[in-house]
Amino acid sequence: MVNKCSFSNKLIVSLIAAAVAVLLCVAVAGCAPSNYDPQLKDPQLKTPDILENGKLKVGVDFGNPPFAGETSKAAGIDIDVASAIAQELGLEVEFVDVGTSSDLALSNKKCDIVMGVSKAVNVEEMWRSDVYIKTACALFAKDEKASIPVAGGADKFATEMASQSAIACQSQFSAANIKLNGTLSESFEMLEKGEVKYVAADAVIGTYSVNNSDNDAYLIALLSKVSGYCIGADKTKTNLTNKVSAILGNLSKNGVLETIEKRWLGKTLDLDKVQMTAGAANQADAGELEAGVYSQTHPNNNTP
């Protein structure tokens, strides 16, 4: 499915681009933001570095909020980051729904870059950028000062079936104490009702879920090492990857990535300062968890 920016999304892109330009203007030239006059940039890339002249085709998973929304409105962290990059490249942005098949989308030439690639994933043909937002498998609790659970304890957990966090939770705690749910919202509802003490979830997705609900929960510990999400592209297209890498570095340095994170999560996540469970240091990064997640996290464990 292809999704072109609507008017509202173009406005968002313009605002992000303006923020980038203002930050660069102030830092480099010392000029006042009130004097900023946005100018359309000349295209920085053309075919064969990109699939279509004047356009950056970006692969996203529209079923993965807060990275990309579930509707055709094209909104989310990945949408904002990609839009800012396209603006700096002087290109129109077009979003392509690739689901979780980012590597196939690149090899089948459906898009120029893909968003939301785990830094831990190693696909031979894919170039990966630096991380634009950090994450980890995390534990959430209603009590901000909740103790960190230990293996062999009686604490109850809830997590989403077929998730990386479910694998991390099951590898460190008793399966009998873990409730597998169809959705993350069900897990947080169990936490709100006091039926479990912890919810295991991706740090970014869990924080977003809490921030957009009436539930009170706090990220209190990590179940895995800190990893993150990056941009993927065909590694043979070095002109494209070099420019994307440079722009992403500037977006990080000038605070734009932090602004996008705050917009969607309500705050920035300083995961490097969060406590870890005893097994977290030896736990595989989220992207390194084995394939076949569904079979490993199904309640019967043997269901295909």
Short mmCIF file of C-alpha atoms in Angstrom, two decimals:
data_model
loop_
_atom_site.label_atom_id
_atom_site.label_comp_id
_atom_site.label_asym_id
_atom_site.label_seq_id
_atom_site.Cartn_x
_atom_site.Cartn_y
_atom_site.Cartn_z
CA MET A 1 0.00 0.00 0.00
CA VAL A 2 1.30 3.41 -0.97
CA ASN A 3 0.45 6.46 1.09
CA LYS A 4 1.23 9.96 -0.09
CA CYS A 5 1.38 12.80 2.43
CA SER A 6 -1.97 14.46 3.01
CA PHE A 7 -2.23 18.21 3.53
CA SER A 8 -2.03 17.81 7.34
CA ASN A 9 1.07 15.66 7.04
CA LYS A 10 2.66 18.14 4.67
CA LEU A 11 2.09 20.76 7.35
CA ILE A 12 3.82 18.52 9.91
CA VAL A 13 6.71 17.99 7.51
CA SER A 14 6.99 21.73 6.96
CA LEU A 15 7.03 22.41 10.70
CA ILE A 16 9.73 19.81 11.27
CA ALA A 17 11.75 21.15 8.36
CA ALA A 18 11.39 24.67 9.71
CA ALA A 19 12.61 23.53 13.10
CA VAL A 20 15.64 21.91 11.50
CA ALA A 21 16.45 25.00 9.49
CA VAL A 22 15.97 27.34 12.46
CA LEU A 23 18.25 25.25 14.66
CA LEU A 24 20.90 25.13 11.97
CA CYS A 25 20.54 28.85 11.31
CA VAL A 26 20.92 29.78 14.96
CA ALA A 27 23.81 27.42 15.59
CA VAL A 28 25.80 28.22 12.48
CA ALA A 29 24.97 31.80 11.55
CA GLY A 30 23.60 33.21 14.77
CA CYS A 31 20.57 34.69 13.02
CA ALA A 32 17.22 35.17 14.75
CA PRO A 33 14.49 32.54 14.21
CA SER A 34 12.02 35.31 13.43
CA ASN A 35 13.96 36.03 10.26
CA TYR A 36 13.68 32.47 8.98
CA ASP A 37 12.33 32.29 5.42
CA PRO A 38 11.91 28.64 4.32
CA GLN A 39 13.36 27.89 0.91
CA LEU A 40 12.73 24.82 -1.20
CA LYS A 41 15.96 22.87 -1.39
CA ASP A 42 17.34 21.58 -4.67
CA PRO A 43 17.16 17.78 -5.01
CA GLN A 44 20.30 16.20 -3.57
CA LEU A 45 19.77 12.81 -5.25
CA LYS A 46 18.51 11.46 -8.55
CA THR A 47 18.21 8.10 -10.29
CA PRO A 48 19.84 5.59 -10.02
CA ASP A 49 20.55 6.59 -6.37
CA ILE A 50 16.78 6.74 -5.84
CA LEU A 51 13.98 4.92 -7.63
CA GLU A 52 12.21 8.00 -8.96
CA ASN A 53 13.52 11.51 -9.53
CA GLY A 54 12.14 14.10 -7.12
CA LYS A 55 10.80 11.52 -4.67
CA LEU A 56 12.08 9.57 -1.67
CA LYS A 57 10.12 6.34 -1.26
CA VAL A 58 10.12 5.25 2.37
CA GLY A 59 9.08 1.84 3.66
CA VAL A 60 7.23 1.81 7.00
CA ASP A 61 5.00 -0.55 8.96
CA PHE A 62 1.63 1.20 9.25
CA GLY A 63 0.50 -1.30 11.86
CA ASN A 64 3.16 -0.30 14.37
CA PRO A 65 2.30 2.85 16.34
CA PRO A 66 3.91 5.05 17.51
CA PHE A 67 6.36 4.51 14.63
CA ALA A 68 3.72 4.63 11.91
CA GLY A 69 -0.01 4.89 12.50
CA GLU A 70 -2.65 2.29 11.82
CA THR A 71 -4.60 4.57 9.49
CA SER A 72 -3.85 6.13 6.12
CA LYS A 73 -2.98 9.47 7.75
CA ALA A 74 0.73 8.60 7.89
CA ALA A 75 1.70 9.75 11.37
CA GLY A 76 4.36 8.59 13.80
CA ILE A 77 8.01 8.70 14.78
CA ASP A 78 9.16 7.05 11.55
CA ILE A 79 6.98 9.38 9.50
CA ASP A 80 8.45 12.48 11.16
CA VAL A 81 12.07 11.32 10.92
CA ALA A 82 11.73 10.26 7.27
CA SER A 83 9.91 13.48 6.39
CA ALA A 84 12.71 15.59 7.89
CA ILE A 85 15.30 13.61 5.93
CA ALA A 86 13.36 13.96 2.68
CA GLN A 87 13.06 17.71 3.24
CA GLU A 88 16.83 18.02 3.69
CA LEU A 89 17.34 16.01 0.51
CA GLY A 90 15.02 18.35 -1.40
CA LEU A 91 12.68 15.47 -2.23
CA GLU A 92 8.97 14.77 -1.92
CA VAL A 93 8.28 11.88 0.46
CA GLU A 94 6.08 8.90 -0.35
CA PHE A 95 5.35 6.22 2.26
CA VAL A 96 4.99 2.57 1.31
CA ASP A 97 3.46 0.08 3.74
CA VAL A 98 5.96 -2.80 3.86
CA GLY A 99 4.80 -4.36 7.13
CA THR A 100 7.67 -6.21 8.78
CA SER A 101 9.30 -7.21 5.46
CA SER A 102 11.74 -4.33 5.21
CA ASP A 103 14.53 -6.41 3.66
CA LEU A 104 12.23 -7.74 0.93
CA ALA A 105 10.90 -4.25 0.22
CA LEU A 106 14.44 -3.09 -0.54
CA SER A 107 15.43 -6.11 -2.62
CA ASN A 108 12.16 -5.86 -4.58
CA LYS A 109 12.81 -2.15 -5.15
CA LYS A 110 9.58 -0.97 -3.55
CA CYS A 111 11.31 1.82 -1.65
CA ASP A 112 14.61 3.70 -1.30
CA ILE A 113 14.92 3.40 2.47
CA VAL A 114 13.09 1.54 5.22
CA MET A 115 12.41 2.74 8.75
CA GLY A 116 12.27 0.86 12.04
CA VAL A 117 15.10 -1.60 11.38
CA SER A 118 16.56 -3.07 14.58
CA LYS A 119 20.20 -2.16 14.97
CA ALA A 120 20.82 -5.72 16.14
CA VAL A 121 19.53 -7.26 12.91
CA ASN A 122 22.26 -8.11 10.42
CA VAL A 123 21.03 -8.47 6.83
CA GLU A 124 23.96 -8.87 4.44
CA GLU A 125 22.56 -6.69 1.65
CA MET A 126 21.25 -3.96 3.94
CA TRP A 127 23.08 -0.83 5.08
CA ARG A 128 21.98 0.34 8.51
CA SER A 129 22.22 3.88 9.84
CA ASP A 130 23.00 4.97 13.36
CA VAL A 131 20.12 4.58 15.80
CA TYR A 132 17.51 7.36 15.67
CA ILE A 133 15.68 6.17 18.78
CA LYS A 134 16.89 3.75 21.46
CA THR A 135 14.82 0.91 22.83
CA ALA A 136 14.99 -2.33 24.83
CA CYS A 137 12.67 -4.99 26.20
CA ALA A 138 11.39 -3.31 29.37
CA LEU A 139 9.29 -3.87 32.48
CA PHE A 140 6.50 -1.47 33.52
CA ALA A 141 4.86 -1.31 36.97
CA LYS A 142 2.21 0.81 38.70
CA ASP A 143 4.64 1.71 41.45
CA GLU A 144 7.48 3.93 40.23
CA LYS A 145 9.68 2.46 42.99
CA ALA A 146 8.70 -1.17 42.44
CA SER A 147 11.43 -3.69 43.17
CA ILE A 148 13.08 -5.47 40.27
CA PRO A 149 11.78 -9.05 39.99
CA VAL A 150 14.12 -11.99 40.46
CA ALA A 151 14.11 -15.43 38.89
CA GLY A 152 12.15 -17.96 40.89
CA GLY A 153 9.93 -15.33 42.51
CA ALA A 154 6.15 -15.34 42.64
CA ASP A 155 5.58 -12.02 40.84
CA LYS A 156 3.05 -12.06 37.99
CA PHE A 157 3.76 -10.65 34.52
CA ALA A 158 1.65 -9.78 31.49
CA THR A 159 2.98 -9.34 27.97
CA GLU A 160 1.87 -9.40 24.36
CA MET A 161 1.91 -12.77 22.66
CA ALA A 162 4.37 -13.11 19.74
CA SER A 163 6.53 -10.22 20.95
CA GLN A 164 10.25 -9.95 21.60
CA SER A 165 9.51 -8.84 25.15
CA ALA A 166 7.54 -12.05 25.71
CA ILE A 167 10.63 -14.09 24.79
CA ALA A 168 12.84 -12.00 27.07
CA CYS A 169 10.36 -12.35 29.93
CA GLN A 170 9.95 -16.11 29.49
CA SER A 171 13.71 -16.63 29.34
CA GLN A 172 14.20 -15.01 32.76
CA PHE A 173 11.06 -15.83 34.75
CA SER A 174 8.71 -18.75 35.29
CA ALA A 175 6.30 -19.31 32.40
CA ALA A 176 3.61 -20.19 34.97
CA ASN A 177 3.68 -16.56 36.19
CA ILE A 178 3.41 -14.99 32.73
CA LYS A 179 0.07 -14.16 31.10
CA LEU A 180 0.26 -13.88 27.30
CA ASN A 181 -2.29 -11.51 25.78
CA GLY A 182 -3.38 -10.73 22.25
CA THR A 183 -2.63 -7.02 22.61
CA LEU A 184 -0.43 -4.82 24.74
CA SER A 185 -3.44 -2.84 25.94
CA GLU A 186 -4.85 -6.01 27.53
CA SER A 187 -1.62 -6.42 29.46
CA PHE A 188 -1.75 -2.86 30.79
CA GLU A 189 -5.40 -3.36 31.74
CA MET A 190 -4.34 -6.36 33.85
CA LEU A 191 -1.68 -4.18 35.49
CA GLU A 192 -4.26 -1.47 36.21
CA LYS A 193 -6.57 -4.01 37.86
CA GLY A 194 -3.77 -5.40 40.00
CA GLU A 195 -3.90 -8.82 38.37
CA VAL A 196 -0.17 -8.66 37.56
CA LYS A 197 2.72 -6.68 39.01
CA TYR A 198 4.62 -6.08 35.77
CA VAL A 199 4.07 -5.63 32.04
CA ALA A 200 6.86 -6.58 29.64
CA ALA A 201 6.96 -4.47 26.48
CA ASP A 202 9.19 -2.64 24.04
CA ALA A 203 10.34 0.48 25.92
CA VAL A 204 9.18 2.90 23.21
CA ILE A 205 5.88 1.20 22.41
CA GLY A 206 5.09 0.65 26.09
CA THR A 207 5.78 4.28 26.97
CA TYR A 208 3.59 5.44 24.09
CA SER A 209 0.79 3.11 25.19
CA VAL A 210 0.88 4.43 28.77
CA ASN A 211 1.11 8.04 27.61
CA ASN A 212 -2.02 7.63 25.50
CA SER A 213 -4.20 5.85 28.05
CA ASP A 214 -5.74 6.44 31.46
CA ASN A 215 -3.48 3.80 32.99
CA ASP A 216 -0.70 4.72 35.40
CA ALA A 217 2.53 2.81 34.81
CA TYR A 218 6.24 3.47 34.97
CA LEU A 219 9.22 1.97 33.18
CA ILE A 220 11.20 0.52 36.08
CA ALA A 221 13.69 -1.93 34.56
CA LEU A 222 15.12 -3.37 31.34
CA LEU A 223 14.88 -7.03 30.35
CA SER A 224 17.55 -6.74 27.66
CA LYS A 225 20.52 -4.67 26.61
CA VAL A 226 19.76 -1.30 25.03
CA SER A 227 19.45 -1.46 21.26
CA GLY A 228 17.54 0.81 18.93
CA TYR A 229 15.84 1.47 15.61
CA CYS A 230 17.70 2.63 12.53
CA ILE A 231 17.21 3.24 8.80
CA GLY A 232 17.95 0.54 6.23
CA ALA A 233 18.92 0.92 2.58
CA ASP A 234 20.62 -0.96 -0.24
CA LYS A 235 24.28 -0.93 0.80
CA THR A 236 25.42 -0.56 -2.82
CA LYS A 237 23.78 2.89 -3.03
CA THR A 238 26.56 4.70 -1.20
CA ASN A 239 25.58 8.18 -2.37
CA LEU A 240 22.14 7.70 -0.79
CA THR A 241 23.44 6.12 2.40
CA ASN A 242 26.15 8.75 2.89
CA LYS A 243 23.65 11.59 2.59
CA VAL A 244 21.07 9.93 4.86
CA SER A 245 23.78 9.25 7.44
CA ALA A 246 24.96 12.87 7.42
CA ILE A 247 21.44 14.28 7.67
CA LEU A 248 20.51 11.91 10.49
CA GLY A 249 23.62 13.00 12.37
CA ASN A 250 22.60 16.65 12.02
CA LEU A 251 19.03 15.91 13.14
CA SER A 252 20.45 14.28 16.27
CA LYS A 253 23.01 17.01 16.95
CA ASN A 254 20.50 19.81 16.55
CA GLY A 255 17.83 18.28 18.78
CA VAL A 256 15.26 17.42 16.10
CA LEU A 257 15.22 13.69 16.92
CA GLU A 258 14.73 14.53 20.59
CA THR A 259 11.83 16.84 19.68
CA ILE A 260 10.17 14.08 17.66
CA GLU A 261 10.62 11.59 20.51
CA LYS A 262 9.04 14.01 22.99
CA ARG A 263 6.15 14.65 20.63
CA TRP A 264 5.19 10.99 20.51
CA LEU A 265 6.24 9.75 23.94
CA GLY A 266 5.74 12.87 26.03
CA LYS A 267 9.41 12.72 27.08
CA THR A 268 12.77 11.31 26.04
CA LEU A 269 13.81 7.90 27.30
CA ASP A 270 17.23 7.79 28.95
CA LEU A 271 17.45 4.00 28.85
CA ASP A 272 21.16 3.91 29.61
CA LYS A 273 20.32 4.99 33.16
CA VAL A 274 17.50 2.47 33.76
CA GLN A 275 18.16 -0.50 36.06
CA MET A 276 18.43 -3.94 34.49
CA THR A 277 17.15 -7.32 35.61
CA ALA A 278 19.77 -9.89 36.60
CA GLY A 279 19.44 -11.65 33.25
CA ALA A 280 19.27 -8.56 31.06
CA ALA A 281 23.00 -8.26 30.37
CA ASN A 282 23.02 -11.77 28.89
CA GLN A 283 19.72 -11.40 27.09
CA ALA A 284 19.88 -11.10 23.33
CA ASP A 285 19.17 -7.67 21.90
CA ALA A 286 15.62 -7.33 20.67
CA GLY A 287 16.65 -7.82 17.06
CA GLU A 288 18.75 -10.88 17.87
CA LEU A 289 15.86 -12.87 19.32
CA GLU A 290 15.20 -15.97 17.29
CA ALA A 291 12.73 -16.17 14.42
CA GLY A 292 9.47 -18.00 14.95
CA VAL A 293 8.41 -15.71 17.78
CA TYR A 294 4.79 -16.86 17.63
CA SER A 295 5.58 -20.51 18.30
CA GLN A 296 7.88 -19.57 21.18
CA THR A 297 5.34 -17.34 22.88
CA HIS A 298 2.10 -19.23 22.27
CA PRO A 299 0.55 -20.48 25.54
CA ASN A 300 0.97 -24.09 24.39
CA ASN A 301 4.47 -23.48 23.04
CA ASN A 302 3.92 -26.18 20.41
CA THR A 303 1.30 -24.45 18.32
CA PRO A 304 2.68 -23.47 14.87
#
